Amino acid sequence: MSKVLRYLPEIEDDEQLYVAQLITDMSDEQAKQFAYVYRERRREPIHILLLALVGFLGVAGAHRFYIDEIGMGVLYLLTGGLCVIGTIIDLFNYKDLAFRYNRRQADEVAALVGDAFPDDDEEGTPPSFDA
Amino acid sequence: MYKLTGELPRRISAAAPRRVVRALQRGWTGLRAVPTEAIVWIAGLLAMASADPTAPPLIDLCVFDALGAAFCPGCGLGHAIAWLARGEVVASFQAHPLGIPAVAVLLHHVVRLTRRT
């Protein structure tokens, strides 16, 4: 938990718990890189709420496109957000929508960072040229 | 084996409430593993599918109608889903051409939601 507070102080709730669990075993260098990339990729929940509100102006589903749910986005767009009912549901639901997207991104970034910045002890072993 | 006569077997009576509580907890945990959004979509689809497409509308949920708009892009979807549930593909298409794709998208979405918990 201390790492997430140090490197990603702006995230909260479920996302904070999830990321804390994800980076708890990372080295400081890895956690720093994780925070750097993850911050670029994650979606701010309040932006999803604002995009959902745009649905009341007639163009519904922008928030679904924003979190890569293209099918739902098209459906909302063509049906006026399922007669606005879907849009209203998403106003209550926006934190879950954000968390779902961010969780997927966090998993990917963690895998990326794990590959690109191996642990210190692995890095410390020099490649052998015996053969 | 418990004796058939006499008092209620003590072991059962003592464990029963705890078992009920544990079963409820398990059920609750299982339910919480399913995202709320998936439950909402399934409930909506079932409600639409079980409605009678020929009956006069009971309630009007449409916000466009309530605001007095002349046209609503989503109206007819409920009837389309209800007709589809009864196998009437043509009637479904006439109620709303997007009824069938809408069901497909929603089901796909629900599967995606529940696959990773």
Short mmCIF file of C-alpha atoms in Angstrom, two decimals:
data_model
loop_
_atom_site.label_atom_id
_atom_site.label_comp_id
_atom_site.label_asym_id
_atom_site.label_seq_id
_atom_site.Cartn_x
_atom_site.Cartn_y
_atom_site.Cartn_z
CA MET A 1 0.00 0.00 0.00
CA SER A 2 2.87 2.38 0.74
CA LYS A 3 4.18 2.02 -2.80
CA VAL A 4 0.90 2.95 -4.38
CA LEU A 5 0.66 6.00 -2.13
CA ARG A 6 4.18 7.03 -3.07
CA TYR A 7 3.98 6.52 -6.83
CA LEU A 8 0.27 6.87 -7.67
CA PRO A 9 -1.21 9.05 -4.93
CA GLU A 10 -4.14 10.17 -7.09
CA ILE A 11 -5.91 6.82 -7.41
CA GLU A 12 -8.43 5.62 -4.85
CA ASP A 13 -10.99 2.96 -3.89
CA ASP A 14 -10.94 -0.40 -5.64
CA GLU A 15 -8.37 0.76 -8.13
CA GLN A 16 -5.97 1.72 -5.35
CA LEU A 17 -6.35 -1.68 -3.67
CA TYR A 18 -5.91 -3.52 -6.93
CA VAL A 19 -2.82 -1.61 -8.02
CA ALA A 20 -1.33 -1.84 -4.52
CA GLN A 21 -1.65 -5.60 -4.68
CA LEU A 22 -0.19 -5.63 -8.18
CA ILE A 23 2.94 -3.62 -7.44
CA THR A 24 3.62 -4.80 -3.92
CA ASP A 25 6.32 -7.24 -5.01
CA MET A 26 7.91 -4.91 -7.55
CA SER A 27 11.25 -3.22 -6.98
CA ASP A 28 11.16 0.55 -6.56
CA GLU A 29 12.48 0.99 -10.09
CA GLN A 30 9.72 -1.22 -11.49
CA ALA A 31 7.03 0.51 -9.42
CA LYS A 32 8.23 3.87 -10.72
CA GLN A 33 8.08 2.69 -14.32
CA PHE A 34 4.69 1.11 -13.70
CA ALA A 35 3.32 4.37 -12.33
CA TYR A 36 4.77 6.29 -15.28
CA VAL A 37 3.13 4.09 -17.94
CA TYR A 38 -0.07 3.35 -16.04
CA ARG A 39 -0.73 7.03 -15.47
CA GLU A 40 -0.72 7.55 -19.23
CA ARG A 41 -3.12 4.69 -19.85
CA ARG A 42 -5.68 4.82 -17.08
CA ARG A 43 -9.02 6.59 -17.43
CA GLU A 44 -10.18 9.09 -14.87
CA PRO A 45 -13.62 7.99 -13.56
CA ILE A 46 -14.92 11.55 -13.59
CA HIS A 47 -14.19 11.83 -17.33
CA ILE A 48 -16.36 8.78 -17.93
CA LEU A 49 -19.16 10.40 -15.94
CA LEU A 50 -18.85 13.62 -17.95
CA LEU A 51 -18.88 11.75 -21.27
CA ALA A 52 -21.94 9.80 -20.12
CA LEU A 53 -23.66 13.12 -19.35
CA VAL A 54 -23.06 14.19 -22.95
CA GLY A 55 -25.57 11.44 -23.79
CA PHE A 56 -28.37 13.73 -22.61
CA LEU A 57 -27.48 16.12 -25.43
CA GLY A 58 -28.27 13.42 -27.98
CA VAL A 59 -24.92 11.77 -28.67
CA ALA A 60 -24.97 8.80 -26.29
CA GLY A 61 -22.31 6.17 -25.79
CA ALA A 62 -19.19 8.34 -26.01
CA HIS A 63 -18.11 7.01 -22.62
CA ARG A 64 -18.41 3.43 -23.87
CA PHE A 65 -16.12 4.20 -26.80
CA TYR A 66 -13.74 5.89 -24.39
CA ILE A 67 -13.25 2.64 -22.46
CA ASP A 68 -12.88 0.51 -25.62
CA GLU A 69 -16.36 -1.01 -25.53
CA ILE A 70 -17.06 -0.36 -29.20
CA GLY A 71 -20.09 -2.63 -29.50
CA MET A 72 -21.88 -1.01 -26.59
CA GLY A 73 -20.83 2.41 -27.88
CA VAL A 74 -22.44 1.82 -31.27
CA LEU A 75 -25.56 0.40 -29.61
CA TYR A 76 -25.89 3.46 -27.36
CA LEU A 77 -25.22 5.83 -30.23
CA LEU A 78 -27.86 4.32 -32.50
CA THR A 79 -30.56 3.89 -29.86
CA GLY A 80 -30.12 7.13 -27.97
CA GLY A 81 -28.50 5.29 -25.05
CA LEU A 82 -31.29 2.68 -25.02
CA CYS A 83 -33.91 5.42 -24.70
CA VAL A 84 -31.60 7.24 -22.24
CA ILE A 85 -32.14 4.44 -19.71
CA GLY A 86 -28.71 2.97 -20.41
CA THR A 87 -27.15 6.37 -20.02
CA ILE A 88 -28.82 6.83 -16.64
CA ILE A 89 -27.63 3.40 -15.50
CA ASP A 90 -24.09 4.37 -16.45
CA LEU A 91 -24.29 7.54 -14.39
CA PHE A 92 -24.56 5.28 -11.35
CA ASN A 93 -22.12 2.82 -12.80
CA TYR A 94 -19.28 5.03 -13.95
CA LYS A 95 -16.84 3.99 -11.24
CA ASP A 96 -17.26 0.35 -12.11
CA LEU A 97 -16.77 1.15 -15.79
CA ALA A 98 -13.57 3.01 -15.02
CA PHE A 99 -12.28 0.32 -12.69
CA ARG A 100 -12.94 -2.40 -15.23
CA TYR A 101 -10.95 -0.55 -17.87
CA ASN A 102 -8.17 0.48 -15.52
CA ARG A 103 -7.79 -3.00 -14.09
CA ARG A 104 -7.17 -4.38 -17.56
CA GLN A 105 -4.64 -1.65 -18.29
CA ALA A 106 -2.90 -2.22 -14.96
CA ASP A 107 -2.51 -5.93 -15.72
CA GLU A 108 -1.01 -5.15 -19.12
CA VAL A 109 1.35 -2.50 -17.80
CA ALA A 110 2.48 -4.80 -14.99
CA ALA A 111 3.30 -7.49 -17.52
CA LEU A 112 5.13 -4.97 -19.71
CA VAL A 113 7.17 -3.61 -16.83
CA GLY A 114 7.97 -7.10 -15.60
CA ASP A 115 9.38 -7.94 -19.03
CA ALA A 116 11.21 -4.71 -19.72
CA PHE A 117 12.69 -4.14 -16.27
CA PRO A 118 13.59 -7.48 -14.73
CA ASP A 119 14.27 -7.69 -11.00
CA ASP A 120 17.59 -6.46 -9.72
CA ASP A 121 18.88 -9.92 -8.78
CA GLU A 122 18.12 -11.22 -12.28
CA GLU A 123 19.75 -8.19 -13.81
CA GLY A 124 22.81 -8.66 -11.60
CA THR A 125 23.66 -12.01 -13.11
CA PRO A 126 26.00 -11.34 -16.03
CA PRO A 127 25.38 -13.36 -19.17
CA SER A 128 27.73 -16.29 -19.35
CA PHE A 129 30.07 -16.65 -22.31
CA ASP A 130 31.30 -20.12 -21.40
CA ALA A 131 30.05 -21.84 -24.49
CA MET B 1 -26.69 -42.20 13.59
CA TYR B 2 -28.81 -40.01 15.77
CA LYS B 3 -31.36 -41.55 18.08
CA LEU B 4 -34.79 -41.30 16.63
CA THR B 5 -36.43 -40.77 19.98
CA GLY B 6 -35.80 -38.11 22.55
CA GLU B 7 -34.66 -34.55 22.06
CA LEU B 8 -33.51 -32.96 18.88
CA PRO B 9 -29.94 -34.08 18.16
CA ARG B 10 -27.82 -31.42 19.74
CA ARG B 11 -25.14 -31.38 17.09
CA ILE B 12 -27.54 -30.44 14.32
CA SER B 13 -29.37 -27.82 16.33
CA ALA B 14 -26.10 -26.18 17.31
CA ALA B 15 -24.61 -26.21 13.83
CA ALA B 16 -27.71 -25.28 11.87
CA PRO B 17 -27.64 -21.50 12.30
CA ARG B 18 -23.94 -21.39 11.54
CA ARG B 19 -24.47 -23.47 8.43
CA VAL B 20 -27.24 -21.21 7.25
CA VAL B 21 -25.06 -18.18 7.82
CA ARG B 22 -22.18 -19.76 5.97
CA ALA B 23 -24.41 -20.76 3.06
CA LEU B 24 -25.73 -17.22 2.89
CA GLN B 25 -22.20 -15.84 2.96
CA ARG B 26 -21.17 -18.17 0.16
CA GLY B 27 -24.21 -17.18 -1.86
CA TRP B 28 -23.48 -13.52 -1.27
CA THR B 29 -19.83 -13.90 -2.28
CA GLY B 30 -20.90 -15.76 -5.41
CA LEU B 31 -23.37 -13.02 -6.24
CA ARG B 32 -20.79 -10.30 -5.65
CA ALA B 33 -18.45 -12.03 -8.09
CA VAL B 34 -21.00 -11.28 -10.84
CA PRO B 35 -20.70 -7.61 -11.78
CA THR B 36 -23.76 -5.49 -11.05
CA GLU B 37 -23.83 -4.32 -14.63
CA ALA B 38 -24.20 -7.88 -15.92
CA ILE B 39 -27.15 -8.41 -13.58
CA VAL B 40 -28.76 -5.19 -14.81
CA TRP B 41 -28.49 -6.19 -18.47
CA ILE B 42 -29.74 -9.73 -17.87
CA ALA B 43 -32.69 -8.43 -15.83
CA GLY B 44 -33.49 -5.91 -18.55
CA LEU B 45 -33.33 -8.49 -21.32
CA LEU B 46 -35.52 -10.92 -19.35
CA ALA B 47 -38.05 -8.19 -18.57
CA MET B 48 -38.23 -7.23 -22.25
CA ALA B 49 -38.41 -10.84 -23.40
CA SER B 50 -41.20 -11.72 -20.99
CA ALA B 51 -43.34 -8.72 -21.93
CA ASP B 52 -46.29 -9.26 -24.25
CA PRO B 53 -45.49 -7.43 -27.50
CA THR B 54 -49.14 -7.17 -28.48
CA ALA B 55 -50.38 -5.66 -25.21
CA PRO B 56 -50.82 -1.92 -24.88
CA PRO B 57 -47.82 -0.35 -23.12
CA LEU B 58 -48.11 -0.35 -19.33
CA ILE B 59 -45.46 2.20 -18.49
CA ASP B 60 -43.51 4.55 -20.69
CA LEU B 61 -39.88 4.70 -19.62
CA CYS B 62 -38.80 6.73 -22.61
CA VAL B 63 -37.23 10.05 -21.69
CA PHE B 64 -37.56 11.40 -25.25
CA ASP B 65 -41.32 10.85 -25.05
CA ALA B 66 -41.48 12.48 -21.65
CA LEU B 67 -39.72 15.52 -23.04
CA GLY B 68 -42.16 15.68 -25.93
CA ALA B 69 -39.70 14.79 -28.66
CA ALA B 70 -41.26 13.66 -31.92
CA PHE B 71 -38.83 10.80 -32.45
CA CYS B 72 -36.93 8.38 -30.26
CA PRO B 73 -34.17 6.25 -31.75
CA GLY B 74 -34.55 3.53 -29.10
CA CYS B 75 -38.29 3.06 -28.96
CA GLY B 76 -39.48 -0.30 -30.21
CA LEU B 77 -36.43 -2.11 -28.91
CA GLY B 78 -38.46 -3.71 -26.12
CA HIS B 79 -41.04 -5.01 -28.57
CA ALA B 80 -38.28 -6.20 -30.87
CA ILE B 81 -36.74 -8.25 -28.04
CA ALA B 82 -40.13 -9.60 -26.99
CA TRP B 83 -40.91 -10.70 -30.56
CA LEU B 84 -37.46 -12.24 -30.88
CA ALA B 85 -38.02 -14.25 -27.69
CA ARG B 86 -41.12 -15.68 -29.35
CA GLY B 87 -39.21 -16.57 -32.51
CA GLU B 88 -40.92 -13.90 -34.65
CA VAL B 89 -37.87 -12.54 -36.43
CA VAL B 90 -39.81 -10.50 -39.02
CA ALA B 91 -42.02 -8.86 -36.39
CA SER B 92 -38.90 -8.20 -34.33
CA PHE B 93 -37.24 -6.45 -37.26
CA GLN B 94 -40.35 -4.39 -37.92
CA ALA B 95 -40.56 -3.30 -34.27
CA HIS B 96 -36.95 -2.13 -34.34
CA PRO B 97 -34.34 -3.15 -36.92
CA LEU B 98 -31.63 -3.04 -34.29
CA GLY B 99 -33.41 -5.42 -31.88
CA ILE B 100 -31.43 -8.48 -32.97
CA PRO B 101 -28.01 -6.76 -33.01
CA ALA B 102 -28.84 -5.16 -29.66
CA VAL B 103 -29.48 -8.55 -28.05
CA ALA B 104 -26.28 -9.91 -29.60
CA VAL B 105 -24.20 -6.97 -28.35
CA LEU B 106 -25.69 -7.12 -24.86
CA LEU B 107 -25.18 -10.87 -24.52
CA HIS B 108 -21.61 -10.56 -25.76
CA HIS B 109 -21.07 -7.75 -23.28
CA VAL B 110 -22.47 -9.79 -20.39
CA VAL B 111 -20.22 -12.72 -21.28
CA ARG B 112 -17.23 -10.39 -21.34
CA LEU B 113 -18.23 -8.93 -17.99
CA THR B 114 -18.59 -12.26 -16.24
CA ARG B 115 -15.58 -13.98 -17.78
CA ARG B 116 -13.08 -12.07 -15.67
CA THR B 117 -14.09 -11.58 -12.08
#
